[in-house]
Amino acid sequence: SSSVMNISEHLSCPLGFGHYNAVDICILETVVIVLLTFLIIAGNLTVIFVFHCAPLLHHYTTSYFIQTMAYADLFVGVSCLVPTLSLLHYSTGVHESLTCQVFGYIISVLKSVSMACLACISVDRYLAITKPLSYNQLVTPCRLRICISLIWIYSCLIFLPSFFGWGKPGYHGDIFEWCATSWLTNAYFTGFIVCLLYAPAAFVICFTYFHIFKICRQHTKEISDRRARFPNHEGDAAGEAGHSPDRRYAMVLFRITSVFYVLWLPYIIYFLLESSRVLENPALSFLTTWLAISNSFCNCVIYSLSNSVFRLGLRRLSETICSSC
């Protein structure tokens, strides 16, 4: 098959000791990337449409950040069309080095936006639980929009030095040969990214969720003690009912954050090892990169399975589409 032969010649396949083995691996890579591209675009378009069709979701201020993540993940899927077309042997019409740099930069910026949004969501939930009386004065729609704008600006600036020859922005699993052979990681640039992005975001998330669940446990214990003393006291039941939605919503967001870091941790570890010249394995590079990118689809699944209001909006959207058809 000449098309398969063209694919194998165009790609830098991570494995393959014989020609046919290399062809099989290239086909596997093609299937993985094409499937992920389709799932990411379809899943995040669904999330965006559901948020526009379900007004109840806008009652949460975190919906601003969730929608920002959905748009960032959608752009990740659209950006993945570049390697998809390359795998299918369509010419991009642009020099390979420029295509590689722009693609790596865009993917890194979009994932930085997702990571920063998760940190901001954890801070938002922390303020909602620790300062319930002054929360509405602290978190306003205007401040949320400013925060989201700053997230995009910061994410664009932090990876900009990669265009001036200071290391690679973090994209591995190279589809283009130039990315794999000529664009190398730099330990100092990697340390710069870790110190200004990965480490602060992880610290903020760990700090806020630790205190959120600690406070929730204390409230649950206090309510249980009061119900044991006063079985017929109605105020405690009302307090528990008011506190429970915040706790459940915090759990949904905690699941999204946990899955994000579980999928991204192998990528970050490999990024650090490769930058330090400790480990360099194209197969691991490909697997860790596309495992991390798959998170752009996982967010949609977690949110749709965990949030009852989102499921209701999804059902209404499905009914509307079915009735129109």
Tab-separated table of C-alpha atoms in Angstrom:
chain	number	residue	atom	x	y	z
A	1	SER	CA	0.000	0.000	0.000
A	2	SER	CA	1.641	3.192	-1.183
A	3	SER	CA	-0.292	5.429	1.254
A	4	VAL	CA	0.954	3.449	4.257
A	5	MET	CA	4.494	3.583	2.830
A	6	ASN	CA	4.176	7.366	2.531
A	7	ILE	CA	2.999	7.647	6.142
A	8	SER	CA	5.926	5.576	7.405
A	9	GLU	CA	8.415	7.696	5.446
A	10	HIS	CA	6.878	10.985	6.604
A	11	LEU	CA	6.814	10.182	10.341
A	12	SER	CA	9.530	9.653	12.899
A	13	CYS	CA	8.084	6.485	14.436
A	14	PRO	CA	9.221	5.816	18.006
A	15	LEU	CA	9.596	2.066	17.689
A	16	GLY	CA	10.088	-0.434	14.939
A	17	PHE	CA	13.114	-2.560	14.247
A	18	GLY	CA	11.887	-3.704	10.856
A	19	HIS	CA	10.131	-1.909	8.061
A	20	TYR	CA	6.751	-3.623	8.518
A	21	ASN	CA	6.902	-3.181	12.282
A	22	ALA	CA	7.539	0.547	11.766
A	23	VAL	CA	4.567	0.735	9.406
A	24	ASP	CA	2.316	-0.962	11.977
A	25	ILE	CA	3.415	1.487	14.674
A	26	CYS	CA	2.814	4.459	12.375
A	27	ILE	CA	-0.712	3.190	11.696
A	28	LEU	CA	-1.270	2.816	15.457
A	29	GLU	CA	-0.044	6.375	16.036
A	30	THR	CA	-2.348	7.612	13.301
A	31	VAL	CA	-5.368	5.842	14.813
A	32	VAL	CA	-4.609	7.190	18.328
A	33	ILE	CA	-4.165	10.799	17.203
A	34	VAL	CA	-7.116	10.865	14.799
A	35	LEU	CA	-9.408	9.279	17.436
A	36	LEU	CA	-8.292	11.701	20.167
A	37	THR	CA	-8.717	14.677	17.839
A	38	PHE	CA	-12.297	13.661	17.055
A	39	LEU	CA	-13.208	12.916	20.707
A	40	ILE	CA	-11.706	16.176	22.010
A	41	ILE	CA	-13.512	18.349	19.461
A	42	ALA	CA	-16.861	16.534	19.795
A	43	GLY	CA	-16.741	16.353	23.611
A	44	ASN	CA	-15.880	19.999	24.203
A	45	LEU	CA	-18.377	21.255	21.628
A	46	THR	CA	-21.005	19.307	23.599
A	47	VAL	CA	-19.891	20.924	26.878
A	48	ILE	CA	-20.031	24.415	25.341
A	49	PHE	CA	-23.519	23.854	23.876
A	50	VAL	CA	-24.823	22.411	27.160
A	51	PHE	CA	-23.554	25.439	29.110
A	52	HIS	CA	-25.388	27.736	26.697
A	53	CYS	CA	-28.578	25.654	26.961
A	54	ALA	CA	-28.603	25.086	30.752
A	55	PRO	CA	-29.075	28.410	32.627
A	56	LEU	CA	-28.754	26.702	36.032
A	57	LEU	CA	-25.073	26.016	35.357
A	58	HIS	CA	-24.424	29.759	35.302
A	59	HIS	CA	-25.417	30.022	38.973
A	60	TYR	CA	-21.931	28.769	39.828
A	61	THR	CA	-19.133	31.306	39.353
A	62	THR	CA	-16.824	28.423	38.460
A	63	SER	CA	-18.830	28.048	35.238
A	64	TYR	CA	-16.675	30.880	33.842
A	65	PHE	CA	-13.550	28.783	34.377
A	66	ILE	CA	-15.197	25.543	33.232
A	67	GLN	CA	-16.237	27.192	29.967
A	68	THR	CA	-12.752	28.680	29.548
A	69	MET	CA	-11.280	25.191	29.971
A	70	ALA	CA	-13.782	23.814	27.461
A	71	TYR	CA	-12.777	26.421	24.865
A	72	ALA	CA	-9.067	25.801	25.558
A	73	ASP	CA	-9.566	22.042	25.213
A	74	LEU	CA	-11.579	22.584	22.020
A	75	PHE	CA	-8.676	24.572	20.571
A	76	VAL	CA	-6.363	21.711	21.598
A	77	GLY	CA	-8.495	19.394	19.460
A	78	VAL	CA	-8.478	21.856	16.560
A	79	SER	CA	-4.687	22.225	16.891
A	80	CYS	CA	-4.360	18.440	16.766
A	81	LEU	CA	-5.708	18.607	13.217
A	82	VAL	CA	-2.169	19.717	12.234
A	83	PRO	CA	-0.473	16.414	13.145
A	84	THR	CA	-3.574	14.539	11.982
A	85	LEU	CA	-3.293	16.011	8.479
A	86	SER	CA	0.448	15.414	8.598
A	87	LEU	CA	-0.088	11.754	9.485
A	88	LEU	CA	-2.546	11.442	6.611
A	89	HIS	CA	0.198	12.934	4.383
A	90	TYR	CA	-1.438	16.258	3.580
A	91	SER	CA	1.019	19.083	3.065
A	92	THR	CA	0.639	21.980	5.518
A	93	GLY	CA	2.161	24.391	3.010
A	94	VAL	CA	4.428	25.831	5.744
A	95	HIS	CA	8.043	25.114	6.595
A	96	GLU	CA	8.254	22.154	8.960
A	97	SER	CA	10.287	23.932	11.648
A	98	LEU	CA	7.804	26.835	11.837
A	99	THR	CA	4.827	24.448	11.912
A	100	CYS	CA	6.462	22.472	14.687
A	101	GLN	CA	7.287	25.549	16.792
A	102	VAL	CA	3.841	27.116	16.405
A	103	PHE	CA	2.061	23.835	17.147
A	104	GLY	CA	4.186	23.136	20.246
A	105	TYR	CA	3.686	26.684	21.501
A	106	ILE	CA	-0.105	26.644	20.999
A	107	ILE	CA	-0.550	23.260	22.704
A	108	SER	CA	1.593	24.385	25.668
A	109	VAL	CA	-0.315	27.665	26.044
A	110	LEU	CA	-3.714	25.953	25.923
A	111	LYS	CA	-2.754	23.360	28.531
A	112	SER	CA	-1.298	26.131	30.687
A	113	VAL	CA	-4.707	27.844	30.539
A	114	SER	CA	-6.388	24.626	31.719
A	115	MET	CA	-3.906	24.233	34.567
A	116	ALA	CA	-4.315	27.850	35.697
A	117	CYS	CA	-8.121	27.559	35.494
A	118	LEU	CA	-8.038	24.498	37.756
A	119	ALA	CA	-5.983	26.463	40.288
A	120	CYS	CA	-8.426	29.395	40.104
A	121	ILE	CA	-11.387	27.022	40.529
A	122	SER	CA	-9.844	25.627	43.702
A	123	VAL	CA	-9.332	29.171	45.050
A	124	ASP	CA	-12.939	30.050	44.150
A	125	ARG	CA	-14.317	27.034	46.034
A	126	TYR	CA	-12.008	27.801	48.968
A	127	LEU	CA	-13.418	31.336	49.219
A	128	ALA	CA	-16.998	30.049	48.828
A	129	ILE	CA	-16.589	27.706	51.813
A	130	THR	CA	-14.326	29.796	54.079
A	131	LYS	CA	-15.978	33.207	53.428
A	132	PRO	CA	-19.621	32.470	52.541
A	133	LEU	CA	-20.938	35.842	53.779
A	134	SER	CA	-18.515	38.049	51.842
A	135	TYR	CA	-18.092	35.705	48.838
A	136	ASN	CA	-20.437	37.629	46.527
A	137	GLN	CA	-18.536	40.860	47.226
A	138	LEU	CA	-15.134	39.217	46.684
A	139	VAL	CA	-15.974	37.224	43.536
A	140	THR	CA	-17.784	39.357	40.987
A	141	PRO	CA	-18.338	38.711	37.239
A	142	CYS	CA	-16.044	41.638	36.389
A	143	ARG	CA	-13.197	40.244	38.496
A	144	LEU	CA	-13.712	36.795	37.022
A	145	ARG	CA	-13.382	38.163	33.479
A	146	ILE	CA	-10.221	40.048	34.450
A	147	CYS	CA	-8.811	36.879	36.022
A	148	ILE	CA	-9.518	34.830	32.887
A	149	SER	CA	-7.901	37.510	30.693
A	150	LEU	CA	-4.800	37.473	32.911
A	151	ILE	CA	-4.657	33.655	32.653
A	152	TRP	CA	-4.532	33.841	28.848
A	153	ILE	CA	-1.950	36.656	28.834
A	154	TYR	CA	0.273	34.890	31.393
A	155	SER	CA	0.068	31.573	29.526
A	156	CYS	CA	1.025	33.239	26.247
A	157	LEU	CA	3.988	35.075	27.793
A	158	ILE	CA	5.490	32.227	29.809
A	159	PHE	CA	6.179	30.051	26.738
A	160	LEU	CA	7.242	32.920	24.464
A	161	PRO	CA	11.042	32.513	25.114
A	162	SER	CA	10.930	29.199	23.227
A	163	PHE	CA	10.619	31.203	19.984
A	164	PHE	CA	13.952	32.911	20.753
A	165	GLY	CA	15.905	29.682	21.043
A	166	TRP	CA	15.617	29.125	24.797
A	167	GLY	CA	14.515	25.494	24.935
A	168	LYS	CA	11.396	23.656	23.943
A	169	PRO	CA	8.024	24.642	25.420
A	170	GLY	CA	7.327	21.088	26.533
A	171	TYR	CA	5.754	19.351	23.587
A	172	HIS	CA	7.042	15.803	23.099
A	173	GLY	CA	5.805	12.807	21.128
A	174	ASP	CA	7.136	14.564	18.056
A	175	ILE	CA	5.183	14.006	14.876
A	176	PHE	CA	7.522	16.149	12.774
A	177	GLU	CA	11.108	15.004	12.255
A	178	TRP	CA	12.484	18.503	12.895
A	179	CYS	CA	10.884	18.547	16.357
A	180	ALA	CA	12.516	15.257	17.281
A	181	THR	CA	16.021	15.890	15.923
A	182	SER	CA	16.634	19.650	15.883
A	183	TRP	CA	14.451	21.156	18.617
A	184	LEU	CA	15.915	20.035	21.936
A	185	THR	CA	14.738	20.626	25.490
A	186	ASN	CA	16.709	22.870	27.820
A	187	ALA	CA	17.079	22.152	31.550
A	188	TYR	CA	17.013	25.853	32.487
A	189	PHE	CA	13.891	26.565	30.456
A	190	THR	CA	12.219	23.473	31.922
A	191	GLY	CA	13.068	24.684	35.428
A	192	PHE	CA	11.674	28.093	34.504
A	193	ILE	CA	8.347	26.536	33.409
A	194	VAL	CA	8.160	24.279	36.483
A	195	CYS	CA	8.850	27.138	38.913
A	196	LEU	CA	6.434	29.610	37.299
A	197	LEU	CA	3.613	27.286	36.256
A	198	TYR	CA	3.553	23.625	37.327
A	199	ALA	CA	4.744	24.008	40.938
A	200	PRO	CA	2.626	27.084	41.899
A	201	ALA	CA	-0.542	25.579	40.373
A	202	ALA	CA	0.007	22.251	42.156
A	203	PHE	CA	0.743	23.996	45.483
A	204	VAL	CA	-2.388	26.196	45.271
A	205	ILE	CA	-4.596	23.193	44.419
A	206	CYS	CA	-3.186	21.010	47.219
A	207	PHE	CA	-3.485	23.827	49.772
A	208	THR	CA	-7.050	24.834	48.900
A	209	TYR	CA	-8.559	21.351	48.558
A	210	PHE	CA	-6.861	20.171	51.756
A	211	HIS	CA	-8.539	22.998	53.681
A	212	ILE	CA	-11.847	22.598	51.803
A	213	PHE	CA	-12.225	18.938	52.760
A	214	LYS	CA	-10.933	19.614	56.266
A	215	ILE	CA	-13.652	22.257	56.777
A	216	CYS	CA	-16.289	19.983	55.225
A	217	ARG	CA	-15.339	17.179	57.630
A	218	GLN	CA	-15.548	19.556	60.581
A	219	HIS	CA	-18.994	20.782	59.494
A	220	THR	CA	-20.228	17.231	58.979
A	221	LYS	CA	-18.970	16.223	62.420
A	222	GLU	CA	-20.594	19.255	64.071
A	223	ILE	CA	-23.908	18.546	62.345
A	224	SER	CA	-23.791	14.880	63.377
A	225	ASP	CA	-23.068	15.839	67.001
A	226	ARG	CA	-25.944	18.324	67.063
A	227	ARG	CA	-28.367	15.856	65.507
A	228	ALA	CA	-27.353	13.313	68.137
A	229	ARG	CA	-28.096	15.826	70.900
A	230	PHE	CA	-31.198	17.353	69.318
A	231	PRO	CA	-32.828	14.754	67.010
A	232	ASN	CA	-35.792	16.999	66.148
A	233	HIS	CA	-33.819	20.199	65.526
A	234	GLU	CA	-34.789	21.519	62.073
A	235	GLY	CA	-32.050	24.159	61.750
A	236	ASP	CA	-29.310	21.562	61.554
A	237	ALA	CA	-31.066	19.747	58.733
A	238	ALA	CA	-31.398	23.030	56.870
A	239	GLY	CA	-27.710	23.803	57.489
A	240	GLU	CA	-26.718	20.390	56.206
A	241	ALA	CA	-28.898	20.817	53.121
A	242	GLY	CA	-27.295	24.193	52.389
A	243	HIS	CA	-23.767	22.905	52.919
A	244	SER	CA	-24.144	19.642	51.004
A	245	PRO	CA	-24.332	21.138	47.451
A	246	ASP	CA	-21.075	23.042	47.985
A	247	ARG	CA	-19.390	19.870	49.186
A	248	ARG	CA	-20.702	17.802	46.269
A	249	TYR	CA	-19.672	20.453	43.735
A	250	ALA	CA	-16.223	20.650	45.321
A	251	MET	CA	-15.950	16.862	44.902
A	252	VAL	CA	-16.801	17.137	41.176
A	253	LEU	CA	-14.095	19.751	40.675
A	254	PHE	CA	-11.649	17.750	42.777
A	255	ARG	CA	-12.188	14.721	40.503
A	256	ILE	CA	-11.500	16.848	37.422
A	257	THR	CA	-8.323	18.206	39.028
A	258	SER	CA	-7.157	14.771	40.169
A	259	VAL	CA	-7.590	13.208	36.735
A	260	PHE	CA	-5.780	16.169	35.184
A	261	TYR	CA	-2.694	15.640	37.340
A	262	VAL	CA	-2.795	11.833	37.052
A	263	LEU	CA	-2.703	12.127	33.245
A	264	TRP	CA	-0.159	14.938	33.236
A	265	LEU	CA	2.242	13.589	35.879
A	266	PRO	CA	3.989	11.052	33.539
A	267	TYR	CA	4.407	13.823	30.954
A	268	ILE	CA	5.905	16.267	33.485
A	269	ILE	CA	8.273	13.593	34.852
A	270	TYR	CA	9.448	12.665	31.356
A	271	PHE	CA	9.800	16.358	30.481
A	272	LEU	CA	12.139	16.843	33.465
A	273	LEU	CA	14.155	13.671	32.762
A	274	GLU	CA	14.605	14.474	29.073
A	275	SER	CA	15.600	18.057	29.784
A	276	SER	CA	18.238	16.783	32.220
A	277	ARG	CA	19.478	14.299	29.554
A	278	VAL	CA	18.755	11.431	31.948
A	279	LEU	CA	16.240	9.676	29.690
A	280	GLU	CA	15.404	9.974	26.019
A	281	ASN	CA	12.905	7.466	24.648
A	282	PRO	CA	10.704	8.364	21.636
A	283	ALA	CA	8.089	5.755	22.569
A	284	LEU	CA	7.705	7.162	26.105
A	285	SER	CA	7.677	10.649	24.634
A	286	PHE	CA	4.755	9.798	22.358
A	287	LEU	CA	2.777	7.924	25.040
A	288	THR	CA	3.173	10.534	27.799
A	289	THR	CA	2.358	13.417	25.446
A	290	TRP	CA	-0.851	11.988	24.049
A	291	LEU	CA	-1.880	10.643	27.464
A	292	ALA	CA	-1.692	14.229	28.721
A	293	ILE	CA	-3.544	15.600	25.694
A	294	SER	CA	-6.305	12.995	26.259
A	295	ASN	CA	-7.213	14.948	29.394
A	296	SER	CA	-8.912	17.470	27.095
A	297	PHE	CA	-11.581	14.819	26.485
A	298	CYS	CA	-11.645	13.360	30.016
A	299	ASN	CA	-12.861	16.663	31.496
A	300	CYS	CA	-16.063	16.362	29.448
A	301	VAL	CA	-16.687	12.798	30.632
A	302	ILE	CA	-16.087	13.552	34.320
A	303	TYR	CA	-18.281	16.628	34.311
A	304	SER	CA	-21.134	14.905	32.484
A	305	LEU	CA	-21.049	11.898	34.849
A	306	SER	CA	-20.647	13.866	38.086
A	307	ASN	CA	-22.896	16.912	37.749
A	308	SER	CA	-26.654	16.351	37.801
A	309	VAL	CA	-27.457	19.827	36.418
A	310	PHE	CA	-25.093	19.216	33.500
A	311	ARG	CA	-26.742	15.848	32.815
A	312	LEU	CA	-30.140	17.554	32.797
A	313	GLY	CA	-28.886	20.155	30.322
A	314	LEU	CA	-27.357	17.419	28.159
A	315	ARG	CA	-30.667	15.525	28.134
A	316	ARG	CA	-32.579	18.656	27.121
A	317	LEU	CA	-30.060	19.386	24.375
A	318	SER	CA	-30.386	15.807	23.090
A	319	GLU	CA	-34.184	16.023	23.147
A	320	THR	CA	-34.086	19.319	21.234
A	321	ILE	CA	-31.791	17.872	18.561
A	322	CYS	CA	-33.864	14.686	18.263
A	323	SER	CA	-37.145	16.587	17.993
A	324	SER	CA	-35.734	18.891	15.302
A	325	CYS	CA	-34.508	15.866	13.350
